Amino acid sequence: SSNYLRFNVEYNYQFTPKLSAELGYGFRNQNNTNKMSGSSFTYKEFKNRFSLYVNYQPLKQWKVKGGGILETYHQQYLGESRNVNAFMPYFNLQYVPSQKFNVVAKYHTFADYPSMDQLTPFKTASDSLTWNVGNPNLKTAIYQKIGLEFHILNFITIEPYYYFDNKRIASYVSKVGKYYYVSNVNADLYERYGVQTNFTLPLSKYVFWQNSFDFYKNHLKYNGEGTTVSNSIINSTLVYVNPATGWTAGAVLQKRLSKEAGIQGFSSDNNDLVVLLISKTLMKQRLNLTLLYMPPVKMGLKYQQDQVVETGDYYSRSTASLNLIKNLVLFEMNYHLTSGKQVKQRQTVPDSEPEQKKSGIGL
């Protein structure tokens, strides 16, 4: 069982037409309880996030945004607790020469904290030859991203990017005598570099074709060992929207069974799928009904996640089937008690790692 609570609030203040600031606060609380053989184990975590950003436009064509996030993170498990802090700087420089073209230079950061089970000083046997060993010396990983985002003709976005970090938390297998020891370490180098493209084509007044492509490589290295893997992630959506009648229909193709490099292998996550959807608004747009269906399409799609570790004479492979999403039907109903007012919504404190921030449907 799991309880999850998240809250964000933001305050914007304009000093002059060229200078403004954004002050934000957010927290996230999550409790997970596992019950096995009459015993109960509860894991708790709590995050406080304080953010401050300053926007400055020195010239008509230039915009600057800088600041960052200060985060406190508390974990509690089996009577043990741990408190850590992380600072994540943020910087954007935007050049807007015309209404049809602009470019943004980025420097963003993201934090990844070691969990309590990874920090335990104990070791447990998984079989007669293999031990799982905790590492209480694990440090927080701060991913850094450098990117250059081009916006062309108001419907095409192209971004070459580069992620790097020298403390990425990763699994490592070592051999002592006849035994194998599996533990988590802070890797010496993590890299991810590639190009992401997004574009939307209006095929008619009501029909739009939205596409996202991400082609990249990631590399992980520790103690002289390392792995490099290549990825191509595709999301394509054809959607029909008619505001006058309240009908929306669409089809989604997702090729997202991406590989993540390990020190001695790789793991694949996300999922390939096809989604058909239809939606209708009623009662003056207060009621929205949505039906989604995931047909069992094969045609090059994979419904399986893998994790492979290979080093010397040690080989391990685990596989998880995703066949449960075939023929899956989802029905959703939303009702708004009042018409309310439309407001612009934005999230200045991302709550996930860069790999998880890409567009797509995850199940």
Short mmCIF file of C-alpha atoms in Angstrom, two decimals:
data_model
loop_
_atom_site.label_atom_id
_atom_site.label_comp_id
_atom_site.label_asym_id
_atom_site.label_seq_id
_atom_site.Cartn_x
_atom_site.Cartn_y
_atom_site.Cartn_z
CA SER A 1 0.00 0.00 0.00
CA SER A 2 1.15 3.53 -0.71
CA ASN A 3 0.13 7.05 0.29
CA TYR A 4 1.33 9.97 -1.80
CA LEU A 5 0.92 13.73 -1.34
CA ARG A 6 2.42 16.52 -3.41
CA PHE A 7 1.97 20.29 -3.20
CA ASN A 8 3.53 23.23 -5.08
CA VAL A 9 2.96 26.97 -4.78
CA GLU A 10 4.63 29.79 -6.69
CA TYR A 11 4.73 33.56 -6.31
CA ASN A 12 5.76 35.92 -9.12
CA TYR A 13 6.81 39.52 -8.60
CA GLN A 14 7.75 42.10 -11.24
CA PHE A 15 10.26 44.74 -10.15
CA THR A 16 10.42 46.48 -13.54
CA PRO A 17 9.20 45.58 -17.06
CA LYS A 18 12.64 44.01 -17.60
CA LEU A 19 13.20 42.35 -14.20
CA SER A 20 11.03 39.85 -12.32
CA ALA A 21 11.42 37.00 -9.84
CA GLU A 22 9.73 33.64 -9.16
CA LEU A 23 9.70 32.27 -5.63
CA GLY A 24 8.42 28.73 -5.09
CA TYR A 25 7.92 26.11 -2.42
CA GLY A 26 6.93 22.48 -2.76
CA PHE A 27 6.81 19.33 -0.73
CA ARG A 28 6.29 15.67 -1.44
CA ASN A 29 5.39 13.02 1.11
CA GLN A 30 5.22 9.29 0.35
CA ASN A 31 4.71 6.25 2.60
CA ASN A 32 5.00 2.68 1.29
CA THR A 33 4.02 -0.32 3.43
CA ASN A 34 4.83 -3.94 2.55
CA LYS A 35 3.25 -6.82 4.47
CA MET A 36 4.76 -10.29 4.28
CA SER A 37 4.31 -13.36 6.52
CA GLY A 38 2.68 -11.35 9.30
CA SER A 39 5.39 -8.66 9.30
CA SER A 40 4.97 -5.05 8.19
CA PHE A 41 7.71 -2.83 6.73
CA THR A 42 7.10 0.89 6.13
CA TYR A 43 9.29 3.24 4.12
CA LYS A 44 8.73 7.00 4.48
CA GLU A 45 10.17 9.91 2.55
CA PHE A 46 9.63 13.66 2.70
CA LYS A 47 11.00 16.40 0.45
CA ASN A 48 11.03 20.17 0.92
CA ARG A 49 11.88 22.22 -2.17
CA PHE A 50 12.67 25.94 -2.18
CA SER A 51 13.15 27.58 -5.56
CA LEU A 52 14.17 31.07 -6.65
CA TYR A 53 14.48 32.26 -10.26
CA VAL A 54 15.25 35.72 -11.62
CA ASN A 55 14.11 36.77 -15.12
CA TYR A 56 15.93 39.61 -16.85
CA GLN A 57 15.53 41.05 -20.35
CA PRO A 58 18.40 43.48 -20.98
CA LEU A 59 17.51 43.87 -24.66
CA LYS A 60 14.42 43.21 -26.75
CA GLN A 61 15.92 40.08 -28.34
CA TRP A 62 17.67 38.67 -25.26
CA LYS A 63 16.17 37.00 -22.18
CA VAL A 64 17.98 35.51 -19.18
CA LYS A 65 16.62 33.26 -16.45
CA GLY A 66 18.80 32.04 -13.59
CA GLY A 67 18.38 30.55 -10.14
CA GLY A 68 17.99 27.13 -8.66
CA ILE A 69 16.42 24.74 -6.17
CA LEU A 70 17.46 23.97 -2.61
CA GLU A 71 16.02 20.61 -1.58
CA THR A 72 15.96 18.78 1.76
CA TYR A 73 15.26 15.05 1.64
CA HIS A 74 14.32 12.85 4.62
CA GLN A 75 14.03 9.03 4.54
CA GLN A 76 12.97 6.65 7.29
CA TYR A 77 13.00 2.84 7.22
CA LEU A 78 13.25 0.08 9.88
CA GLY A 79 13.96 2.58 12.64
CA GLU A 80 16.76 4.28 10.71
CA SER A 81 16.55 7.78 9.23
CA ARG A 82 18.67 9.92 6.93
CA ASN A 83 18.61 13.62 6.03
CA VAL A 84 20.45 15.10 3.02
CA ASN A 85 20.41 18.40 1.15
CA ALA A 86 21.04 19.22 -2.50
CA PHE A 87 21.35 22.43 -4.50
CA MET A 88 20.41 22.34 -8.17
CA PRO A 89 21.39 25.45 -10.19
CA TYR A 90 19.47 26.50 -13.30
CA PHE A 91 20.30 28.87 -16.17
CA ASN A 92 18.61 29.76 -19.49
CA LEU A 93 19.76 32.28 -22.12
CA GLN A 94 17.25 32.94 -24.92
CA TYR A 95 17.83 34.80 -28.18
CA VAL A 96 14.69 35.81 -30.13
CA PRO A 97 15.62 37.45 -33.48
CA SER A 98 12.10 37.00 -34.93
CA GLN A 99 8.66 35.59 -34.17
CA LYS A 100 9.43 32.48 -36.23
CA PHE A 101 12.80 31.60 -34.75
CA ASN A 102 14.48 31.59 -31.34
CA VAL A 103 17.20 29.64 -29.59
CA VAL A 104 17.70 28.78 -25.90
CA ALA A 105 21.02 27.82 -24.31
CA LYS A 106 20.43 25.68 -21.18
CA TYR A 107 22.23 24.53 -18.08
CA HIS A 108 19.95 22.45 -15.84
CA THR A 109 20.62 20.05 -12.95
CA PHE A 110 18.72 17.15 -11.34
CA ALA A 111 19.31 15.24 -8.08
CA ASP A 112 19.22 11.46 -7.50
CA TYR A 113 19.40 10.33 -3.86
CA PRO A 114 20.48 6.89 -2.60
CA SER A 115 17.64 4.99 -0.94
CA MET A 116 17.73 3.55 2.57
CA ASP A 117 17.98 -0.05 1.36
CA GLN A 118 21.00 0.91 -0.77
CA LEU A 119 22.66 2.56 2.25
CA THR A 120 22.26 -0.38 4.64
CA PRO A 121 25.60 -1.72 5.97
CA PHE A 122 24.32 -5.33 5.94
CA LYS A 123 24.66 -8.08 3.36
CA THR A 124 22.18 -10.79 2.44
CA ALA A 125 22.60 -13.99 0.45
CA SER A 126 20.53 -14.29 -2.72
CA ASP A 127 21.89 -17.77 -3.54
CA SER A 128 24.78 -20.05 -2.54
CA LEU A 129 27.35 -17.95 -4.43
CA THR A 130 25.92 -14.41 -4.53
CA TRP A 131 25.66 -11.76 -1.81
CA ASN A 132 23.84 -8.42 -1.96
CA VAL A 133 25.83 -5.81 -0.04
CA GLY A 134 24.72 -2.34 1.05
CA ASN A 135 26.95 0.71 0.71
CA PRO A 136 26.57 3.33 3.49
CA ASN A 137 29.11 5.56 1.68
CA LEU A 138 26.85 6.27 -1.32
CA LYS A 139 26.60 9.96 -2.20
CA THR A 140 23.85 11.97 -3.90
CA ALA A 141 24.23 12.19 -7.69
CA ILE A 142 23.70 15.58 -9.35
CA TYR A 143 23.02 15.23 -13.08
CA GLN A 144 24.01 18.21 -15.19
CA LYS A 145 22.52 19.00 -18.59
CA ILE A 146 23.83 21.30 -21.29
CA GLY A 147 21.51 21.88 -24.23
CA LEU A 148 20.85 24.18 -27.18
CA GLU A 149 17.16 24.31 -28.11
CA PHE A 150 16.10 25.71 -31.50
CA HIS A 151 12.46 26.77 -32.08
CA ILE A 152 11.64 27.06 -35.78
CA LEU A 153 8.42 28.35 -37.38
CA ASN A 154 6.52 27.92 -34.08
CA PHE A 155 6.04 24.16 -34.60
CA ILE A 156 9.51 22.57 -34.79
CA THR A 157 11.89 22.16 -31.84
CA ILE A 158 15.39 20.67 -32.22
CA GLU A 159 17.65 20.21 -29.19
CA PRO A 160 21.15 18.69 -29.14
CA TYR A 161 22.01 17.94 -25.51
CA TYR A 162 24.62 16.45 -23.20
CA TYR A 163 24.09 15.02 -19.69
CA PHE A 164 26.98 14.16 -17.41
CA ASP A 165 27.68 13.19 -13.81
CA ASN A 166 30.52 11.62 -11.82
CA LYS A 167 28.46 10.15 -8.96
CA ARG A 168 25.72 8.20 -10.73
CA ILE A 169 24.34 5.42 -8.51
CA ALA A 170 24.72 2.07 -10.28
CA SER A 171 24.96 -1.65 -9.51
CA TYR A 172 28.38 -3.29 -9.57
CA VAL A 173 29.37 -6.97 -9.31
CA SER A 174 32.76 -7.97 -7.89
CA LYS A 175 34.27 -11.40 -7.21
CA VAL A 176 36.20 -12.37 -4.09
CA GLY A 177 37.28 -16.00 -4.01
CA LYS A 178 34.38 -18.09 -5.23
CA TYR A 179 31.70 -15.56 -4.16
CA TYR A 180 30.09 -12.70 -6.08
CA TYR A 181 29.18 -9.46 -4.29
CA VAL A 182 26.49 -7.18 -5.77
CA SER A 183 26.49 -3.62 -4.46
CA ASN A 184 25.67 -0.04 -5.48
CA VAL A 185 28.50 2.42 -6.15
CA ASN A 186 28.96 6.00 -7.33
CA ALA A 187 30.20 5.51 -10.90
CA ASP A 188 33.21 7.45 -12.17
CA LEU A 189 31.45 8.84 -15.25
CA TYR A 190 27.97 8.92 -16.72
CA GLU A 191 27.27 10.50 -20.12
CA ARG A 192 24.20 10.85 -22.28
CA TYR A 193 24.35 12.77 -25.53
CA GLY A 194 21.95 13.05 -28.44
CA VAL A 195 19.36 15.09 -30.30
CA GLN A 196 15.66 15.46 -29.50
CA THR A 197 13.14 16.74 -32.05
CA ASN A 198 9.50 17.73 -31.58
CA PHE A 199 7.13 18.98 -34.25
CA THR A 200 3.39 19.37 -34.79
CA LEU A 201 1.85 19.45 -38.26
CA PRO A 202 -1.69 20.86 -38.69
CA LEU A 203 -3.15 18.59 -41.40
CA SER A 204 -6.48 20.40 -41.38
CA LYS A 205 -8.54 22.68 -39.16
CA TYR A 206 -9.28 19.84 -36.73
CA VAL A 207 -6.54 17.26 -37.39
CA PHE A 208 -3.01 17.52 -35.98
CA TRP A 209 0.02 15.23 -36.19
CA GLN A 210 2.33 15.47 -33.16
CA ASN A 211 5.75 13.80 -33.16
CA SER A 212 8.70 13.43 -30.79
CA PHE A 213 12.04 11.76 -31.62
CA ASP A 214 15.00 11.25 -29.33
CA PHE A 215 18.20 9.66 -30.65
CA TYR A 216 21.00 9.31 -28.12
CA LYS A 217 23.78 7.24 -26.58
CA ASN A 218 24.51 6.76 -22.89
CA HIS A 219 27.73 5.60 -21.31
CA LEU A 220 28.59 4.47 -17.78
CA LYS A 221 32.08 3.79 -16.45
CA TYR A 222 33.50 2.62 -13.12
CA ASN A 223 36.87 1.22 -12.07
CA GLY A 224 38.00 0.65 -15.66
CA GLU A 225 34.78 -1.12 -16.73
CA GLY A 226 31.97 0.43 -18.76
CA THR A 227 29.11 0.02 -21.22
CA THR A 228 27.77 2.18 -24.05
CA VAL A 229 24.27 1.69 -25.56
CA SER A 230 22.35 3.48 -28.32
CA ASN A 231 18.67 4.44 -28.28
CA SER A 232 15.98 5.73 -30.60
CA ILE A 233 12.72 6.80 -28.92
CA ILE A 234 9.66 7.64 -31.02
CA ASN A 235 6.28 9.06 -30.05
CA SER A 236 3.76 9.84 -32.79
CA THR A 237 0.17 11.00 -32.19
CA LEU A 238 -2.56 11.71 -34.73
CA VAL A 239 -5.39 13.63 -33.07
CA TYR A 240 -8.75 15.06 -34.12
CA VAL A 241 -10.09 17.93 -32.01
CA ASN A 242 -13.43 19.68 -32.61
CA PRO A 243 -14.18 22.26 -29.88
CA ALA A 244 -17.62 23.01 -31.33
CA THR A 245 -18.90 19.44 -30.88
CA GLY A 246 -16.69 18.46 -27.91
CA TRP A 247 -15.32 15.37 -29.66
CA THR A 248 -11.65 14.34 -29.56
CA ALA A 249 -10.18 11.20 -31.14
CA GLY A 250 -6.63 10.05 -31.61
CA ALA A 251 -4.10 7.30 -32.18
CA VAL A 252 -0.72 7.06 -30.45
CA LEU A 253 2.34 5.05 -31.50
CA GLN A 254 5.07 4.77 -28.88
CA LYS A 255 8.46 3.10 -29.48
CA ARG A 256 10.05 3.63 -26.09
CA LEU A 257 11.68 0.44 -24.87
CA SER A 258 14.87 2.36 -24.15
CA LYS A 259 18.14 0.89 -22.87
CA GLU A 260 20.05 2.41 -19.97
CA ALA A 261 23.77 1.62 -19.75
CA GLY A 262 25.02 -0.18 -16.67
CA ILE A 263 28.62 -0.62 -15.56
CA GLN A 264 28.58 -4.29 -16.68
CA GLY A 265 25.47 -4.53 -18.83
CA PHE A 266 22.22 -2.66 -19.44
CA SER A 267 18.58 -2.42 -18.42
CA SER A 268 15.53 -1.64 -20.56
CA ASP A 269 12.50 0.21 -19.27
CA ASN A 270 9.34 2.05 -20.44
CA ASN A 271 7.18 0.23 -22.97
CA ASP A 272 6.20 0.09 -26.64
CA LEU A 273 2.49 0.44 -27.33
CA VAL A 274 -0.34 1.62 -29.56
CA VAL A 275 -3.23 3.59 -28.04
CA LEU A 276 -6.61 4.44 -29.56
CA LEU A 277 -8.62 7.07 -27.72
CA ILE A 278 -11.91 8.91 -27.96
CA SER A 279 -13.17 11.71 -25.72
CA LYS A 280 -16.38 13.73 -25.40
CA THR A 281 -17.22 16.82 -23.32
CA LEU A 282 -20.78 17.30 -22.05
CA MET A 283 -22.81 19.60 -19.79
CA LYS A 284 -21.19 22.84 -21.01
CA GLN A 285 -17.71 21.27 -20.83
CA ARG A 286 -18.04 20.37 -17.14
CA LEU A 287 -18.17 16.62 -17.82
CA ASN A 288 -15.48 14.83 -19.83
CA LEU A 289 -15.63 11.13 -20.79
CA THR A 290 -12.55 9.38 -22.22
CA LEU A 291 -12.14 5.82 -23.49
CA LEU A 292 -8.70 4.36 -24.31
CA TYR A 293 -7.91 1.00 -25.90
CA MET A 294 -4.49 -0.60 -26.39
CA PRO A 295 -4.73 -3.19 -29.19
CA PRO A 296 -2.31 -6.17 -29.17
CA VAL A 297 -0.27 -4.82 -32.10
CA LYS A 298 3.03 -6.58 -32.78
CA MET A 299 4.65 -5.23 -35.99
CA GLY A 300 8.05 -4.53 -34.42
CA LEU A 301 6.75 -3.54 -30.97
CA LYS A 302 8.24 -5.19 -27.88
CA TYR A 303 6.37 -5.97 -24.67
CA GLN A 304 9.31 -7.07 -22.55
CA GLN A 305 11.79 -5.37 -20.21
CA ASP A 306 15.24 -6.83 -19.56
CA GLN A 307 18.13 -6.35 -17.20
CA VAL A 308 21.47 -7.91 -18.15
CA VAL A 309 24.70 -8.05 -16.12
CA GLU A 310 27.78 -9.66 -17.65
CA THR A 311 31.34 -9.55 -16.31
CA GLY A 312 34.00 -12.22 -16.59
CA ASP A 313 32.39 -15.56 -15.77
CA TYR A 314 29.31 -13.93 -14.18
CA TYR A 315 26.10 -13.57 -16.22
CA SER A 316 22.65 -12.59 -15.01
CA ARG A 317 19.47 -11.80 -16.92
CA SER A 318 16.03 -10.93 -15.60
CA THR A 319 12.96 -10.39 -17.79
CA ALA A 320 9.59 -8.77 -17.10
CA SER A 321 6.67 -9.30 -19.47
CA LEU A 322 4.44 -6.36 -20.42
CA ASN A 323 1.79 -8.46 -22.15
CA LEU A 324 -0.76 -7.23 -19.59
CA ILE A 325 -1.15 -3.97 -21.57
CA LYS A 326 -2.40 -5.84 -24.64
CA ASN A 327 -6.17 -5.34 -25.04
CA LEU A 328 -6.15 -3.03 -22.03
CA VAL A 329 -9.22 -0.75 -21.81
CA LEU A 330 -9.25 2.40 -19.67
CA PHE A 331 -12.27 4.58 -18.97
CA GLU A 332 -11.95 7.98 -17.32
CA MET A 333 -14.60 10.46 -16.22
CA ASN A 334 -13.87 14.03 -15.05
CA TYR A 335 -16.45 16.45 -13.69
CA HIS A 336 -15.82 20.11 -12.81
CA LEU A 337 -18.16 21.49 -10.16
CA THR A 338 -17.86 25.03 -11.57
CA SER A 339 -16.75 26.56 -14.82
CA GLY A 340 -13.96 28.38 -12.99
CA LYS A 341 -11.33 30.49 -14.69
CA GLN A 342 -8.63 29.36 -17.08
CA VAL A 343 -5.10 29.99 -15.82
CA LYS A 344 -1.64 29.31 -17.14
CA GLN A 345 0.10 26.46 -15.32
CA ARG A 346 3.80 25.74 -15.24
CA GLN A 347 6.10 23.58 -13.17
CA THR A 348 9.38 25.20 -12.18
CA VAL A 349 10.56 22.38 -9.91
CA PRO A 350 10.91 19.17 -11.97
CA ASP A 351 10.30 16.08 -9.87
CA SER A 352 12.09 13.43 -11.85
CA GLU A 353 15.35 12.43 -13.44
CA PRO A 354 16.09 13.52 -17.02
CA GLU A 355 15.43 10.05 -18.40
CA GLN A 356 11.92 10.16 -16.99
CA LYS A 357 11.07 13.59 -18.28
CA LYS A 358 10.69 12.63 -21.89
CA SER A 359 7.20 12.57 -23.36
CA GLY A 360 5.43 9.25 -23.46
CA ILE A 361 2.99 6.95 -21.75
CA GLY A 362 4.44 4.85 -18.96
CA LEU A 363 2.63 1.87 -17.44
#
